[in-house]
Amino acid sequence: MKRYRIVVRGEFGELLSNAFSDFRIETGQGETVLTADVVDSSQLYGILDRLRDFAVEVVRFREVATAGPAT
């Protein structure tokens, strides 16, 4: 499992935060940062597709670490 940091333009409000509640979300300075543990590339593309479906503009994303085992 890999951990990704996805930066999007704009600060998520309550609606988008609820729609992406399965991620760690940080907002500030006109951006929102989502941190997600991803099993494989198809799941990553699914997350990116979901953001697109909500008309959220992805500024950048990168792998930040390999996630440890789930507890």
Short mmCIF file of N, CA and C in Angstrom, two decimals:
data_model
loop_
_atom_site.label_atom_id
_atom_site.label_comp_id
_atom_site.label_asym_id
_atom_site.label_seq_id
_atom_site.Cartn_x
_atom_site.Cartn_y
_atom_site.Cartn_z
N MET A 1 0.85 -1.18 0.00
CA MET A 1 0.00 0.00 0.00
C MET A 1 0.90 1.24 0.00
N LYS A 2 0.48 2.23 -0.77
CA LYS A 2 1.24 3.48 -0.86
C LYS A 2 0.38 4.63 -0.36
N ARG A 3 1.04 5.65 0.13
CA ARG A 3 0.34 6.85 0.61
C ARG A 3 0.59 7.97 -0.40
N TYR A 4 -0.49 8.65 -0.79
CA TYR A 4 -0.40 9.76 -1.74
C TYR A 4 -0.91 11.04 -1.10
N ARG A 5 -0.29 12.12 -1.50
CA ARG A 5 -0.69 13.47 -1.11
C ARG A 5 -1.21 14.15 -2.38
N ILE A 6 -2.49 14.54 -2.36
CA ILE A 6 -3.14 15.13 -3.51
C ILE A 6 -3.54 16.56 -3.14
N VAL A 7 -3.01 17.52 -3.88
CA VAL A 7 -3.31 18.93 -3.63
C VAL A 7 -4.29 19.41 -4.68
N VAL A 8 -5.38 20.03 -4.23
CA VAL A 8 -6.39 20.54 -5.14
C VAL A 8 -6.61 22.03 -4.90
N ARG A 9 -7.08 22.71 -5.94
CA ARG A 9 -7.33 24.15 -5.85
C ARG A 9 -8.62 24.39 -5.08
N GLY A 10 -8.58 25.34 -4.17
CA GLY A 10 -9.75 25.70 -3.38
C GLY A 10 -9.80 24.95 -2.06
N GLU A 11 -10.51 25.53 -1.13
CA GLU A 11 -10.65 24.92 0.19
C GLU A 11 -11.98 24.19 0.28
N PHE A 12 -11.93 22.92 0.63
CA PHE A 12 -13.14 22.12 0.75
C PHE A 12 -14.02 22.67 1.86
N GLY A 13 -15.30 22.74 1.56
CA GLY A 13 -16.29 23.05 2.58
C GLY A 13 -16.83 21.75 3.15
N GLU A 14 -17.93 21.85 3.86
CA GLU A 14 -18.51 20.69 4.53
C GLU A 14 -18.94 19.60 3.55
N LEU A 15 -19.57 20.00 2.44
CA LEU A 15 -20.08 19.03 1.48
C LEU A 15 -18.95 18.18 0.89
N LEU A 16 -17.90 18.82 0.38
CA LEU A 16 -16.80 18.05 -0.20
C LEU A 16 -16.02 17.29 0.87
N SER A 17 -15.87 17.88 2.03
CA SER A 17 -15.19 17.15 3.12
C SER A 17 -15.94 15.87 3.46
N ASN A 18 -17.26 15.94 3.48
CA ASN A 18 -18.06 14.74 3.76
C ASN A 18 -17.95 13.73 2.62
N ALA A 19 -17.89 14.22 1.38
CA ALA A 19 -17.80 13.32 0.22
C ALA A 19 -16.46 12.59 0.18
N PHE A 20 -15.44 13.18 0.80
CA PHE A 20 -14.10 12.58 0.82
C PHE A 20 -13.66 12.27 2.25
N SER A 21 -14.60 11.89 3.08
CA SER A 21 -14.32 11.67 4.50
C SER A 21 -13.39 10.48 4.75
N ASP A 22 -13.17 9.66 3.74
CA ASP A 22 -12.26 8.52 3.91
C ASP A 22 -10.79 8.93 3.74
N PHE A 23 -10.53 10.22 3.53
CA PHE A 23 -9.17 10.74 3.42
C PHE A 23 -8.87 11.69 4.57
N ARG A 24 -7.60 11.86 4.85
CA ARG A 24 -7.19 12.94 5.76
C ARG A 24 -7.22 14.22 4.95
N ILE A 25 -7.90 15.25 5.45
CA ILE A 25 -8.09 16.49 4.71
C ILE A 25 -7.54 17.66 5.51
N GLU A 26 -6.73 18.48 4.84
CA GLU A 26 -6.21 19.72 5.43
C GLU A 26 -6.52 20.85 4.44
N THR A 27 -7.04 21.96 4.96
CA THR A 27 -7.33 23.09 4.09
C THR A 27 -6.57 24.32 4.57
N GLY A 28 -6.29 25.22 3.63
CA GLY A 28 -5.64 26.48 3.97
C GLY A 28 -4.96 27.08 2.77
N GLN A 29 -4.85 28.40 2.79
CA GLN A 29 -4.16 29.16 1.76
C GLN A 29 -4.69 28.85 0.36
N GLY A 30 -6.00 28.66 0.25
CA GLY A 30 -6.63 28.46 -1.04
C GLY A 30 -6.46 27.07 -1.64
N GLU A 31 -5.99 26.12 -0.84
CA GLU A 31 -5.81 24.75 -1.31
C GLU A 31 -6.36 23.77 -0.29
N THR A 32 -6.61 22.56 -0.77
CA THR A 32 -6.96 21.45 0.10
C THR A 32 -6.00 20.32 -0.20
N VAL A 33 -5.50 19.70 0.85
CA VAL A 33 -4.59 18.56 0.71
C VAL A 33 -5.29 17.32 1.21
N LEU A 34 -5.39 16.33 0.33
CA LEU A 34 -5.96 15.03 0.70
C LEU A 34 -4.81 14.04 0.84
N THR A 35 -4.81 13.28 1.89
CA THR A 35 -3.83 12.22 2.05
C THR A 35 -4.59 10.90 2.05
N ALA A 36 -4.16 9.99 1.17
CA ALA A 36 -4.89 8.74 0.98
C ALA A 36 -3.95 7.56 0.92
N ASP A 37 -4.33 6.46 1.55
CA ASP A 37 -3.62 5.19 1.41
C ASP A 37 -4.25 4.45 0.25
N VAL A 38 -3.43 4.08 -0.72
CA VAL A 38 -3.90 3.54 -1.98
C VAL A 38 -3.30 2.16 -2.21
N VAL A 39 -4.14 1.21 -2.57
CA VAL A 39 -3.71 -0.16 -2.77
C VAL A 39 -2.97 -0.33 -4.10
N ASP A 40 -3.53 0.26 -5.18
CA ASP A 40 -2.93 0.08 -6.50
C ASP A 40 -3.28 1.26 -7.39
N SER A 41 -2.75 1.25 -8.61
CA SER A 41 -2.96 2.38 -9.51
C SER A 41 -4.42 2.54 -9.91
N SER A 42 -5.17 1.47 -9.99
CA SER A 42 -6.58 1.62 -10.36
C SER A 42 -7.35 2.37 -9.27
N GLN A 43 -7.00 2.15 -8.02
CA GLN A 43 -7.65 2.89 -6.93
C GLN A 43 -7.25 4.37 -7.00
N LEU A 44 -5.98 4.65 -7.29
CA LEU A 44 -5.53 6.03 -7.43
C LEU A 44 -6.30 6.73 -8.55
N TYR A 45 -6.43 6.08 -9.71
CA TYR A 45 -7.18 6.67 -10.81
C TYR A 45 -8.66 6.85 -10.45
N GLY A 46 -9.18 5.96 -9.65
CA GLY A 46 -10.56 6.10 -9.18
C GLY A 46 -10.73 7.35 -8.32
N ILE A 47 -9.76 7.61 -7.46
CA ILE A 47 -9.79 8.82 -6.63
C ILE A 47 -9.74 10.06 -7.51
N LEU A 48 -8.83 10.06 -8.49
CA LEU A 48 -8.70 11.20 -9.40
C LEU A 48 -9.98 11.40 -10.21
N ASP A 49 -10.61 10.31 -10.65
CA ASP A 49 -11.88 10.39 -11.36
C ASP A 49 -12.97 10.98 -10.48
N ARG A 50 -12.98 10.58 -9.22
CA ARG A 50 -13.97 11.09 -8.27
C ARG A 50 -13.82 12.59 -8.07
N LEU A 51 -12.57 13.04 -7.96
CA LEU A 51 -12.32 14.47 -7.84
C LEU A 51 -12.81 15.20 -9.09
N ARG A 52 -12.55 14.64 -10.25
CA ARG A 52 -13.01 15.24 -11.51
C ARG A 52 -14.54 15.32 -11.55
N ASP A 53 -15.20 14.26 -11.09
CA ASP A 53 -16.66 14.24 -11.07
C ASP A 53 -17.24 15.37 -10.23
N PHE A 54 -16.51 15.79 -9.21
CA PHE A 54 -16.93 16.91 -8.37
C PHE A 54 -16.39 18.24 -8.88
N ALA A 55 -15.77 18.23 -10.07
CA ALA A 55 -15.19 19.43 -10.70
C ALA A 55 -14.12 20.06 -9.83
N VAL A 56 -13.34 19.22 -9.16
CA VAL A 56 -12.23 19.68 -8.33
C VAL A 56 -10.96 19.63 -9.16
N GLU A 57 -10.23 20.74 -9.19
CA GLU A 57 -9.01 20.82 -9.99
C GLU A 57 -7.81 20.32 -9.18
N VAL A 58 -7.19 19.25 -9.68
CA VAL A 58 -5.99 18.71 -9.03
C VAL A 58 -4.80 19.56 -9.46
N VAL A 59 -4.07 20.09 -8.48
CA VAL A 59 -2.90 20.91 -8.75
C VAL A 59 -1.67 20.01 -8.90
N ARG A 60 -1.55 19.04 -7.98
CA ARG A 60 -0.44 18.09 -8.05
C ARG A 60 -0.73 16.92 -7.11
N PHE A 61 -0.07 15.81 -7.38
CA PHE A 61 -0.13 14.68 -6.46
C PHE A 61 1.18 13.93 -6.53
N ARG A 62 1.52 13.29 -5.42
CA ARG A 62 2.76 12.52 -5.38
C ARG A 62 2.68 11.48 -4.28
N GLU A 63 3.48 10.47 -4.47
CA GLU A 63 3.60 9.44 -3.43
C GLU A 63 4.47 10.01 -2.33
N VAL A 64 4.02 9.89 -1.09
CA VAL A 64 4.79 10.43 0.03
C VAL A 64 5.40 9.35 0.90
N ALA A 65 4.81 8.17 0.91
CA ALA A 65 5.35 7.09 1.73
C ALA A 65 4.60 5.81 1.43
N THR A 66 5.17 4.74 1.85
CA THR A 66 4.48 3.47 1.81
C THR A 66 3.75 3.35 3.14
N ALA A 67 2.45 3.13 3.09
CA ALA A 67 1.64 3.03 4.30
C ALA A 67 1.94 1.71 4.99
N GLY A 68 1.92 1.74 6.30
CA GLY A 68 2.13 0.53 7.08
C GLY A 68 0.88 -0.34 7.06
N PRO A 69 0.96 -1.52 7.65
CA PRO A 69 -0.20 -2.40 7.67
C PRO A 69 -1.35 -1.79 8.45
N ALA A 70 -2.56 -2.05 7.99
CA ALA A 70 -3.76 -1.54 8.67
C ALA A 70 -3.90 -2.24 10.01
N THR A 71 -4.34 -1.47 11.01
CA THR A 71 -4.56 -2.03 12.34
C THR A 71 -6.00 -1.95 12.73
#
